[in-house]
Every structure is written in structure tokens, then in C-alpha cells.
Tab-separated table of C-alpha atoms in Angstrom:
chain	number	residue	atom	x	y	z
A	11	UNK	CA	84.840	118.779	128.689
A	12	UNK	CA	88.014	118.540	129.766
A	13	UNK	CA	88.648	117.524	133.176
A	14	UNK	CA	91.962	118.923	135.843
A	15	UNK	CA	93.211	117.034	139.054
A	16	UNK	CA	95.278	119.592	141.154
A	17	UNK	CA	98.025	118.170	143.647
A	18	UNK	CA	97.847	120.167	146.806
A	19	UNK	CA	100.820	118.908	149.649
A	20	UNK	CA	99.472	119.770	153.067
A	21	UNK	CA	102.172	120.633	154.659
A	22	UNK	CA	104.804	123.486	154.358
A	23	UNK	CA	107.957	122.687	156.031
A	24	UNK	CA	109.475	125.848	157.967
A	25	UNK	CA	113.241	127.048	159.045
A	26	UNK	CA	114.242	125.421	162.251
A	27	UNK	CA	111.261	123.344	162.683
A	28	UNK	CA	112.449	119.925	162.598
A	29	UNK	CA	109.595	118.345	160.149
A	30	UNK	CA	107.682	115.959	161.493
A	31	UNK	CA	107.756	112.271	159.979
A	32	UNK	CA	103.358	112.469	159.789
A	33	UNK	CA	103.792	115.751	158.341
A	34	UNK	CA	106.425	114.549	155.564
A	35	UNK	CA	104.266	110.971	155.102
A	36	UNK	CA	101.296	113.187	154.465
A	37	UNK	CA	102.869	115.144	151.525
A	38	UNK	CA	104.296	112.682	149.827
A	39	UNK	CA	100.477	110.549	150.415
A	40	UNK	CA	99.156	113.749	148.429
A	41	UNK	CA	101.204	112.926	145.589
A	42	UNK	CA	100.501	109.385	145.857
A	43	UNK	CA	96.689	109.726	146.084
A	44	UNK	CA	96.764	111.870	143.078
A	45	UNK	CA	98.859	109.617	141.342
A	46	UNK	CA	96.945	106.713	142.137
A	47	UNK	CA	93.317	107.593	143.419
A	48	UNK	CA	92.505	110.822	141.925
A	49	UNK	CA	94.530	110.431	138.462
A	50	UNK	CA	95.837	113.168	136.246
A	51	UNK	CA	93.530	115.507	134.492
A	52	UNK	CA	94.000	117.312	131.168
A	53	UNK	CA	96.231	120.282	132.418
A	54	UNK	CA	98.536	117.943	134.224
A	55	UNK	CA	99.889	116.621	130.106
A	56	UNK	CA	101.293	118.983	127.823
A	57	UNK	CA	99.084	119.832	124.762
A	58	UNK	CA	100.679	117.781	121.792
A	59	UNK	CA	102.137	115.423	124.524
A	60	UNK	CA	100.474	111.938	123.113
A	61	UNK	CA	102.246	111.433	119.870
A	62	UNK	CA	101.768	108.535	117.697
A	63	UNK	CA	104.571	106.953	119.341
A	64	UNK	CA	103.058	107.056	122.505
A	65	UNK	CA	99.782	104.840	120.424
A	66	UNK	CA	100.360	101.395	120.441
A	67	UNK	CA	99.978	100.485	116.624
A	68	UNK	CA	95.969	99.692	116.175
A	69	UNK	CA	94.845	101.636	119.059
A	70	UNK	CA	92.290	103.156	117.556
A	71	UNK	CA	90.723	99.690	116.638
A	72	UNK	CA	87.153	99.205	115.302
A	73	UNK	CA	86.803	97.999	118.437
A	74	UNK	CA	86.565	101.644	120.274
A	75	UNK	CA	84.921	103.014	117.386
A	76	UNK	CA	81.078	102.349	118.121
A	77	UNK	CA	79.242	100.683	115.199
A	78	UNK	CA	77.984	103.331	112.412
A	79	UNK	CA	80.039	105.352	114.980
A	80	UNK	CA	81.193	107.464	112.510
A	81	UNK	CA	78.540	109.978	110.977
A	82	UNK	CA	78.336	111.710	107.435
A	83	UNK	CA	79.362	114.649	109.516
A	84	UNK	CA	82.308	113.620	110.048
A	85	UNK	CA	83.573	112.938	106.556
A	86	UNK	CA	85.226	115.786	104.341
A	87	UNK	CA	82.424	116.703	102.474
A	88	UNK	CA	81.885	114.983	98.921
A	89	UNK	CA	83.260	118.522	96.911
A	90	UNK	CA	81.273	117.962	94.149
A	91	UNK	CA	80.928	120.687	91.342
A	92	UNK	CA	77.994	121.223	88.992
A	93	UNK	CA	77.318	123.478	86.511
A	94	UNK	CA	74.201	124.274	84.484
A	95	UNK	CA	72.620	124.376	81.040
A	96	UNK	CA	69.459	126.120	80.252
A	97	UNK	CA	69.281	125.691	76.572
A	98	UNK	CA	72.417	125.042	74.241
A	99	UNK	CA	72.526	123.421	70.110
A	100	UNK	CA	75.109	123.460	67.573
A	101	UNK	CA	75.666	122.268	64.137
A	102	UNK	CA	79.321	122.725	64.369
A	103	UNK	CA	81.424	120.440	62.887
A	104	UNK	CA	84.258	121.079	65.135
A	105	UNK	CA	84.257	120.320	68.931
A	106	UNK	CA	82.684	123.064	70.425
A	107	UNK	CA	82.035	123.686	74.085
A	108	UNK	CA	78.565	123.856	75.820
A	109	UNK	CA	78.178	127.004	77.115
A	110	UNK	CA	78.317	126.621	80.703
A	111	UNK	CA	79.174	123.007	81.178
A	112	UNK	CA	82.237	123.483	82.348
A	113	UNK	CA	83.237	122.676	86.499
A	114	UNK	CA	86.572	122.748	88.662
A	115	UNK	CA	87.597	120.554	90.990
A	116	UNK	CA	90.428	119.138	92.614
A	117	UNK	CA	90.723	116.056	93.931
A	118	UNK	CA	93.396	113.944	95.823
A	119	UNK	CA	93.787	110.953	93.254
A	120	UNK	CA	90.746	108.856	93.302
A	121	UNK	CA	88.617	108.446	90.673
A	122	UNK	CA	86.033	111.097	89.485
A	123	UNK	CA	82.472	110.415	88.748
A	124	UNK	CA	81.823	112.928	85.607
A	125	UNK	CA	78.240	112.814	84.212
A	126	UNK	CA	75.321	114.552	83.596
A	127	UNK	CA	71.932	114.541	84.592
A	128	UNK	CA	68.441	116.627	84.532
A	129	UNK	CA	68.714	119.826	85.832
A	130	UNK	CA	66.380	120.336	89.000
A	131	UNK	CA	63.148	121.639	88.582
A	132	UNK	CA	59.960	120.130	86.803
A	133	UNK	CA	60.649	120.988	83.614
A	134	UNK	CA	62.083	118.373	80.706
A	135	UNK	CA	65.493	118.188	80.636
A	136	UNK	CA	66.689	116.266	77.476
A	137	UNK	CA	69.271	115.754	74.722
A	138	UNK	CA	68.383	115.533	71.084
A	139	UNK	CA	70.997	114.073	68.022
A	140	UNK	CA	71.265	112.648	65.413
A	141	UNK	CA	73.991	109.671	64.259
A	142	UNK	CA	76.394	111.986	63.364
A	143	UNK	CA	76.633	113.785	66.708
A	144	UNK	CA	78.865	113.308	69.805
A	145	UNK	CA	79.254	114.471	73.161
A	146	UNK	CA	82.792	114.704	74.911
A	147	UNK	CA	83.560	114.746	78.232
A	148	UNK	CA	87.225	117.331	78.278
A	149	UNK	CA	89.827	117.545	81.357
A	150	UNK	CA	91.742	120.798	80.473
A	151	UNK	CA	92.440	120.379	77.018
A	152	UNK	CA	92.027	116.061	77.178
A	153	UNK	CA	88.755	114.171	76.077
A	154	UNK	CA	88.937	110.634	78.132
A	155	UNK	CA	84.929	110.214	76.920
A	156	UNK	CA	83.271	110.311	73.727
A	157	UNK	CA	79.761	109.313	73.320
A	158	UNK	CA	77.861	108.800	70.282
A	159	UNK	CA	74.033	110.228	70.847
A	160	UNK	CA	71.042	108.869	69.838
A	161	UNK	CA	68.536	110.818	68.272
A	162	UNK	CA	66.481	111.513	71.980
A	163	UNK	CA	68.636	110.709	75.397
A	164	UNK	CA	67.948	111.095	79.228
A	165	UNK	CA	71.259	113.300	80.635
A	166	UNK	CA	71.767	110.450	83.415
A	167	UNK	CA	72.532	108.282	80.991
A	168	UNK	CA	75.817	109.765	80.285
A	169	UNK	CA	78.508	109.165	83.005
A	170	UNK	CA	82.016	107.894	82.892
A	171	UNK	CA	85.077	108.051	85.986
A	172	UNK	CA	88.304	109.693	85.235
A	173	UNK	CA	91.586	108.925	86.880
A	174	UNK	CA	93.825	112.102	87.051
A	175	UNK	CA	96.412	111.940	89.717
A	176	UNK	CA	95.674	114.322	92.550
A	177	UNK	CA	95.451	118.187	91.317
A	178	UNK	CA	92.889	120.912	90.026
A	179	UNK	CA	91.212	120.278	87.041
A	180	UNK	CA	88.930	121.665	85.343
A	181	UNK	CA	86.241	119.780	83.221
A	182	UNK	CA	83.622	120.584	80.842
A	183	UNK	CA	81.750	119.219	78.206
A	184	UNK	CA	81.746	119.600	74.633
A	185	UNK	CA	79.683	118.502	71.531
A	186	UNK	CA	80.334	118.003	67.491
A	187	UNK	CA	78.544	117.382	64.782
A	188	UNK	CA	79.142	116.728	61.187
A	189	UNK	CA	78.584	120.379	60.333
A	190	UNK	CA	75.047	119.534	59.730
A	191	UNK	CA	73.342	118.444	62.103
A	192	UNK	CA	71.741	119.724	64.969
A	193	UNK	CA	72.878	118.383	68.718
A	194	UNK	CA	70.712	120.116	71.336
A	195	UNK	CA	70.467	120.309	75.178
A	196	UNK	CA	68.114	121.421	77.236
A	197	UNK	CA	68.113	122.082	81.056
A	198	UNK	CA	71.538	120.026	81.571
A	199	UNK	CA	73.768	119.980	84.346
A	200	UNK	CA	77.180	118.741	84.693
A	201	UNK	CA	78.535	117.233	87.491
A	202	UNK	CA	81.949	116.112	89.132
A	203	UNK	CA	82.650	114.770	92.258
A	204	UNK	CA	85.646	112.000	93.539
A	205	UNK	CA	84.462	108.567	94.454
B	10	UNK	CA	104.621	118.610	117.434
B	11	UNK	CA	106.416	116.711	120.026
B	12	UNK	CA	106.658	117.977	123.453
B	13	UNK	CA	108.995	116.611	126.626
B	14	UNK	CA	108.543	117.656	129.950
B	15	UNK	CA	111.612	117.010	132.565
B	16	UNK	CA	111.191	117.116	136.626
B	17	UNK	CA	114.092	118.619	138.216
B	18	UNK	CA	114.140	118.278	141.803
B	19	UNK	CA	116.121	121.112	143.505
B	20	UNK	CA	117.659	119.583	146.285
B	21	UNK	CA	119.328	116.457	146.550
B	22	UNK	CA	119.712	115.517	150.525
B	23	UNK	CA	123.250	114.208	151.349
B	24	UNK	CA	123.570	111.703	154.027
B	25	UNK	CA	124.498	112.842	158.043
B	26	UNK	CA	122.766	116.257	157.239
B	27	UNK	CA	119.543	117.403	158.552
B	28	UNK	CA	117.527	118.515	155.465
B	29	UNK	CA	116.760	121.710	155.084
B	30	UNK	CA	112.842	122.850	155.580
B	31	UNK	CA	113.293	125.444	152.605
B	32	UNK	CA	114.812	122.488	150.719
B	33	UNK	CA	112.465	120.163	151.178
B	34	UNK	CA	109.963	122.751	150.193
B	35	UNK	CA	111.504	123.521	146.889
B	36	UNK	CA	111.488	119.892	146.069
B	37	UNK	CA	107.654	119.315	146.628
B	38	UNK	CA	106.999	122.728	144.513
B	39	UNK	CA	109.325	121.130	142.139
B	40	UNK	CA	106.583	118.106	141.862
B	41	UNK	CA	103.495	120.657	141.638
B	42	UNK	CA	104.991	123.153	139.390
B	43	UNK	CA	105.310	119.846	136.870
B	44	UNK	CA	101.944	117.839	137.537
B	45	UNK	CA	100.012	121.397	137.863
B	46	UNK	CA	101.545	124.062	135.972
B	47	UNK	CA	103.699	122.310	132.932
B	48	UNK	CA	102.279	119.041	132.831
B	49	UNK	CA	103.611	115.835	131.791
B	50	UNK	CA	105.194	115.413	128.173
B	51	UNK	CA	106.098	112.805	125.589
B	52	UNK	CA	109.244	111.487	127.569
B	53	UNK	CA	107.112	111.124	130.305
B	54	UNK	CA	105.522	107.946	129.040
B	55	UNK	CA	106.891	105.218	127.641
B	56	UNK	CA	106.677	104.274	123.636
B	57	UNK	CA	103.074	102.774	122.866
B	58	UNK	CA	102.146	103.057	126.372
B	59	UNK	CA	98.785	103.762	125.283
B	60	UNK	CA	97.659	100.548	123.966
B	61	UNK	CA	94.063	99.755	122.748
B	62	UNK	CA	93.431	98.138	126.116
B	63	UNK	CA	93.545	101.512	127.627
B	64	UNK	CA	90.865	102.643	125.500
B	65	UNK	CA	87.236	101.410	126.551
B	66	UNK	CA	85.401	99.567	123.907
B	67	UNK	CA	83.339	101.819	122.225
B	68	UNK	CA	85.126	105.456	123.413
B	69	UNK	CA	85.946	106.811	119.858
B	70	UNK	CA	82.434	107.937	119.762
B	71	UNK	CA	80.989	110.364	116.841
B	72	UNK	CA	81.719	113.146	118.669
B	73	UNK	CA	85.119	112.517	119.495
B	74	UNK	CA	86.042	113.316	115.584
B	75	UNK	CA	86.648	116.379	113.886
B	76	UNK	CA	83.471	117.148	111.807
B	77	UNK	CA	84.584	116.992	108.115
B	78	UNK	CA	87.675	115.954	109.353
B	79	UNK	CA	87.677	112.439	107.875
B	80	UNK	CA	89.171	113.928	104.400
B	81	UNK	CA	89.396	111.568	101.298
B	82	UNK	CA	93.164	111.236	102.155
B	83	UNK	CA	92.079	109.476	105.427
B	84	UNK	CA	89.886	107.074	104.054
B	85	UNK	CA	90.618	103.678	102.629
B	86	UNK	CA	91.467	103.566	98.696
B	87	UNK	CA	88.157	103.006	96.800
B	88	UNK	CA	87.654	99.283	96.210
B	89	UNK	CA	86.924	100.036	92.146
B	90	UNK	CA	87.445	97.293	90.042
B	91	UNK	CA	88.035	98.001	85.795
B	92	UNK	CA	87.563	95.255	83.193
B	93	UNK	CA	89.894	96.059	79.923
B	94	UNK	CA	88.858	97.758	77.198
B	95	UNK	CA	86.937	96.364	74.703
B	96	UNK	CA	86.724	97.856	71.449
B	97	UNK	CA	83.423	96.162	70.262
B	98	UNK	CA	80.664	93.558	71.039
B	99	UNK	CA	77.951	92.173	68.501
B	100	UNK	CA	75.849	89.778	69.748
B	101	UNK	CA	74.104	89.043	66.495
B	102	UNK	CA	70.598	88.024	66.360
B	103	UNK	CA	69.389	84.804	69.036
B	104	UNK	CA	66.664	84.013	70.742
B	105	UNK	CA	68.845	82.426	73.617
B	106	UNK	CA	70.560	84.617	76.164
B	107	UNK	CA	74.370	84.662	75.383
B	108	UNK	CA	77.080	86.357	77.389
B	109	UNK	CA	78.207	90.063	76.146
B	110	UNK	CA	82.093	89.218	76.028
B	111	UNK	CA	84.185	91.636	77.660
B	112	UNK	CA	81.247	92.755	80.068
B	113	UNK	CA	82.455	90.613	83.321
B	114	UNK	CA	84.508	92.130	86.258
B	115	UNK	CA	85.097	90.261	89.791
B	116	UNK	CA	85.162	92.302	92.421
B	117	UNK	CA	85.458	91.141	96.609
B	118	UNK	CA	83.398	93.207	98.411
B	119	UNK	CA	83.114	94.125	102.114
B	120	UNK	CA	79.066	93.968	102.436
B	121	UNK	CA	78.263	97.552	101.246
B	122	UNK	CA	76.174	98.133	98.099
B	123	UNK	CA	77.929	97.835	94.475
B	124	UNK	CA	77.495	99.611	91.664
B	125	UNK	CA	78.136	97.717	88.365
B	126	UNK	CA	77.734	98.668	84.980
B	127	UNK	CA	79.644	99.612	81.432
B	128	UNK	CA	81.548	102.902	80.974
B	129	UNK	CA	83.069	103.981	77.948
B	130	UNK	CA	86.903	103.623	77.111
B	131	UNK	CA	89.143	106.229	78.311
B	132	UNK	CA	90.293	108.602	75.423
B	133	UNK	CA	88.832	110.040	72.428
B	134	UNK	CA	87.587	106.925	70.811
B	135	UNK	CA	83.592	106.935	70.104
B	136	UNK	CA	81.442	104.927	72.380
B	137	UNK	CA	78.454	104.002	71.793
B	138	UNK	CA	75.063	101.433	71.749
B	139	UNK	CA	72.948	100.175	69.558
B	140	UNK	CA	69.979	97.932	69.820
B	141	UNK	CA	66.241	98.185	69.757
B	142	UNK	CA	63.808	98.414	72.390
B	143	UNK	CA	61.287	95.881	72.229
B	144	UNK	CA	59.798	92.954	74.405
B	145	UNK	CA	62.598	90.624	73.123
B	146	UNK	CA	65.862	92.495	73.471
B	147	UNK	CA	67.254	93.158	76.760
B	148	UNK	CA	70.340	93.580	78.391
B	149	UNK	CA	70.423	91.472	81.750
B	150	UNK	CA	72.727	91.897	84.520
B	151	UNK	CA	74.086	89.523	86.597
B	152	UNK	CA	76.125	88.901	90.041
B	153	UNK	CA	76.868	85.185	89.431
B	154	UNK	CA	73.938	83.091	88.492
B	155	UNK	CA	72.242	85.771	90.268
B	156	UNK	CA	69.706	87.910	88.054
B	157	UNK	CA	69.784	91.290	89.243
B	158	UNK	CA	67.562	93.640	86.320
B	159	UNK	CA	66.930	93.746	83.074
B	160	UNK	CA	67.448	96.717	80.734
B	161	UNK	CA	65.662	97.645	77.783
B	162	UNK	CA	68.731	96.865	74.770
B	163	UNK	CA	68.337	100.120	72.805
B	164	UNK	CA	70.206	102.874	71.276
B	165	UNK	CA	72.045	105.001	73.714
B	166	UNK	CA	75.080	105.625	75.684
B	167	UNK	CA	76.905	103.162	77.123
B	168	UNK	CA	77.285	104.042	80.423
B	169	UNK	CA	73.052	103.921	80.668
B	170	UNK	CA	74.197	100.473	81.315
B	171	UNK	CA	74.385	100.437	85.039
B	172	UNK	CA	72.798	98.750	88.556
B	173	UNK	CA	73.124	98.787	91.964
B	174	UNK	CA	73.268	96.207	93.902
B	175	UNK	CA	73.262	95.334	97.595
B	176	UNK	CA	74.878	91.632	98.243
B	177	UNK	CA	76.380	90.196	101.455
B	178	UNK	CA	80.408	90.523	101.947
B	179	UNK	CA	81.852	88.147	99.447
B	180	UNK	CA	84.028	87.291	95.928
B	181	UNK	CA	81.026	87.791	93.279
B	182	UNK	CA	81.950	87.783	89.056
B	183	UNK	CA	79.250	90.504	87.565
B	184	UNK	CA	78.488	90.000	83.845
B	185	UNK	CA	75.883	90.962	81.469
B	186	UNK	CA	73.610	88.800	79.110
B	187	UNK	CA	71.935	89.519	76.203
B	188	UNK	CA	68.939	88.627	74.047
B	189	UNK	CA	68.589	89.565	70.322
B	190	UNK	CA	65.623	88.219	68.715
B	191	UNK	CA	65.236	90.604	66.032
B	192	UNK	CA	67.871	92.730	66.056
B	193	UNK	CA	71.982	92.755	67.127
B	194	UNK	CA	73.265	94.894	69.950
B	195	UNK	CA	76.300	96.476	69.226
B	196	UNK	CA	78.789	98.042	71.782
B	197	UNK	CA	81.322	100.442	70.983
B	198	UNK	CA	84.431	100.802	72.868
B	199	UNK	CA	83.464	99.670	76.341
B	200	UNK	CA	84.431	98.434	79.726
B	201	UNK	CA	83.183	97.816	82.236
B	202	UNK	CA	83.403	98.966	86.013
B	203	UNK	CA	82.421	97.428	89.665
B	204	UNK	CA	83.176	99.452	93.006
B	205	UNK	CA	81.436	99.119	96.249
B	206	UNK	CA	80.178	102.389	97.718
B	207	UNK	CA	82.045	103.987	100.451
């Protein structure tokens, strides 16, 4: 709540009244106790007044900031993306997008957490391969992970960081097989965030 | 934004003449048109005139910030540490627990909890794991001579290889270990990764 200190001078001085020295004192012991007794309130600085020069470098020390003083709440929330898989499989020999894996996100330069995990609810979520079966993690049109799959797989296993300077990207995941075999997902989600 | 805020007395009183009432009026409004109505400005204090002694211990309480307004930008680089890449590990078969080369990253931490594991290499390249998961293969990992888990060694992806751990502020060298009775474990194009959670 912000708080206001009003100076009020007692006296008004008027034409052909010779001022009395008490009466002069007293105004100028208005400003003085406002100055010094009262102190100034919010209205009496300009908004935008206390500029960073007017900080002494390391003002705002850990020392004024109570311990754990500083909630989640308070932090730019995390951003993360995630995207969903109900039921996907391929044989394709080429690298072929999962339907629906695919998130954007922008991000200020740190590193990104990309991985997947089991999509919520109680059912199974797994991924089935073979030895001739991959999955890629793609930003835009680059793969920076490429994971060979055993035959059965947990989704949380598969996680990797990315470093893209800061921007909007968009990332997705995509499989391959030798043309043969069969790489499957079930109940899959994607998911991006920046560390 | 910078703002400045300038008090202009009206009157200046000349010496052998009897101010004038009006005058001396106008000055004093002068003073309360700046203290109540404009306020005082930037030039009005001097440069870091607001030290952290002005500030009572403790002040900068939760709800003096911004909610959400802590962005990324504002907060202190991520304290991530990456090994190099290594394009492949085979432990052969031992009974004794031997080092998995290329799996060690140091990393100085401020107290929070670390996360340490393997990722795979950045790029194209296939990564992957091979072992098999019995009662005499495992993957262990370690903060110094510190055992912190032990993973099944098995077929999977790389970055399955992972732990969190919660040690006091300090310089600590993370590594894995690795027994192979029966059968090698063999990493693919790996490296591995400690950061402390912010």
C-alpha cells in the first residue's frame, strides 16, 4: 500500500502585514518536520524516479531477500510443451515423423530438456523395436539425437538436452526402420521445456 | 525511464528590501507544489544514494516481486556441466567393477540436488546400449567414492542412464562403474551430463 506525507505551511503571509518572525519559523518548521520527522511518502517521488543509478551496486543483496524468499510464483513459468501419441507404427525405411509428436517452443538460450515419457492415464504406455529401428529426436529440419531401440522400452528412458541459441523452434520426433520392421508407440508424449 | 524534478523558487529576496508577503508566499507554494504535487526526481538524489544499508534485512519479501516476473533471462546461467563425446565403450566381460571410460564429469555445485547421467551425442550418429539384465551386470553410479544406485546393465537407450542426487555444496567428480560377468556392455556414442537443479 503505498503510503503519502503531505506538507501543509501554517501560515499565509498577507499584503502589508509585516510577517511575523514565529509565523515565518513555523513554516519553514513544517517543511523541516516533514523532511525530517514525518518523511516523504510515495507521491512526494516521481514514478520512474529511482533508477539503477540511484542503487548502490548489490543493493538488492541476499541479504534483504528473506531465505526461500522467493516463491515458484514468482519465476516465469517453466514453458514447457508436450504433445501426445495415442497409437503410432511404421515399417518405413525412411525417417518418418510420429504423428503428433511434434512441439514448439522458444526459449532464450539455455539448454532444452527433450524427452519422452508415458502419457497420463492408467493405461500402458510403451515402445516396441526391433535392432534395426531408431528413434530421432528433429529441431526444424536437424536430428541432434538418434537412439537405437530395443525390442520393448519405457518412453522415460529416452531424453537428451539441446543447445539452440535463443529462438522458436519447433521439435518433433521421428522414427525409421529398415523397411521391415515394425517400430511402434503407444500412448507417448513428447515433451520440451528449457532447463 | 529517467525522470528529474527541479525546484524553482520564485522570488529571490534582495538585501535592504522588505520582502514581499505575496513573495514569500509564492516561494513556500513553490516547495509544496514540488514535495506534494510533482514529487522528487532522479536529480534529486545523489548517484547510489540508495545503498543496501537503506534497505532492512529481509525487505525484498515474496511479495515485493512481480509474479512470473523472474523470467529465465533473469536468472543465473544453468550450472550444466558436458563430458566430450565418446564414440564407444566396451567393458568386456569381468567380474571386478571397472570404470566406464568417458563416463566422468566434475561439476562444483552450490548445495541443490544434481542430476547426473549419460545422454547421447549431439547429431545424427546412433546411440545406443547394450548389456543384459541379470544379478551380475550393473551399471553403478558414483559421486566420488560415494555409491549412489545401481542400474540394471541392459539393452536400452542411453540416456535411461541417469540419477539424482542431493549432496552438500562442494567440487564432486561423478563417474560410472561397471560389472560384466557374463556379458560386455557396450555404449554407443555417449556423454555424459551433470547440472544442479535450479
Amino acid at each position: 500500500m503505498p503510503t503519502s506525507s503531505t506538507l501543509t505551511i501554517p501560515n499565509t503571509f498577507v499584503a502589508r502585514t509585516p510577517a511575523e518572525s514565529a509565523e515565518m519559523n513555523a513554516n519553514f518548521a513544517a517543511v523541516a518536520t516533514l523532511i525530517n520527522t514525518t518523511g516523504l511518502g510515495s507521491n512526494n517521488i516521481k514514478d520512474g524516479t529511482v533508477t539503477a543509478d540511484l542503487l548502490e551496486a548489490g543493493t538488492i543483496a541476499g541479504s534483504v531477500i528473506p531465505d526461500a524468499g522467493i516463491t515458484r510464483g514468482k519465476l516465469a513459468a517453466l514453458g514447457q510443451q508436450s504433445a501426445s501419441v495415442a497409437s503410432f507404427s511404421t515399417t518405413s525405411g525412411s525417417a518418418t515423423d510420429v504423428t503428433g509428436l511434434s512441439v514448439s517452443l522458444t526459449t532464450t538460450g539455455r539448454a532444452v530438456f527433450v524427452g519422452l515419457q508415458a502419457s497420463s492415464g492408467s493405461s500402458e504406455s510403451v515402445i516396441t523395436g526391433t535392432a534395426n529401428t531408431n528413434i530421432l529426436f528433429v529441431r526444424g529440419s536437424t536430428t541432434f539425437a538418434n537412439f537405437a531401440t530395443p525390442t520393448v522400452s519405457s518412453p522415460g528412458g529416452y531424453a537428451t538436452h539441446d543447445a539452440p541459441a535463443a529462438g522458436t523452434y519447433t521439435y518433433k520426433v521421428q522414427v525409421q526402420s529398415d523397411g521391415a520392421d515394425t517400430i511402434a508407440f503407444t500412448r507417448v508424449t513428447l515433451i520440451a521445456y528449457e532447463l | 525511464m529517467s525522470t528529474s524534478s527541479t525546484l524553482a523558487v520564485e522570488y529571490e529576496f534582495q538585501p535592504a528590501r522588505t520582502p514581499r508577503s505575496a513573495e514569500v508566499n509564492a516561494n513556500f507554494a513553490a516547495i509544496i507544489e514540488l514535495i506534494n504535487t510533482t514529487g522528487l526526481g532522479t536529480n534529486n538524489f545523489k548517484l547510489a544514494t540508495f545503498t543496501s544499508a537503506k534497505l532492512t534485512a529481509g525487505c525484498a519479501v515474496d511479495s515485493k516481486f512481480q509474479d512470473l516476473g523472474i523470467t529465465k533471462a533473469k536468472q543465473e546461467a544453468l550450472n550444466i556441466i558436458y563430458g566430450s563425446d565418446q564414440a564407444s565403450y566396451d567393458s568386456g566381460t569381468s567380474a571386478s567393477l571397472a570404470d566406464i571410460t568417458g563416463s566422468s564429469v566434475t561439476i562444483t555445485t552450490t548445495g541443490r540436488p544434481v542430476v547426473y547421467g549419460l545422454l547421447p551425442i549431439n547429431g545424427s550418429s546412433q546411440s545406443e546400449m547394450t548389456g543384459v539384465d541379470t544379478s551380475n551386470n550393473f551399471v553403478r553410479f558414483c559421486r566420488d567414492a560415494t555409491v549412489l544406485g545401481q542400474a540394471a546393465n541392459y539393452t536400452g537407450p542411453i540416456s535411461s542412464l541417469r540419477i539424482v542426487d542431493h549432496p552438500a555444496a562442494g567440487t564432486y567428480t561423478y563417474n560410472m562403474k561397471v560389472t560384466t560377468t557374463f556379458t560386455a556392455l557396450v555404449l554407443t556414442n555417449f556423454r555424459p551430463f551433470a547440472y544442479e537443479i535450479f
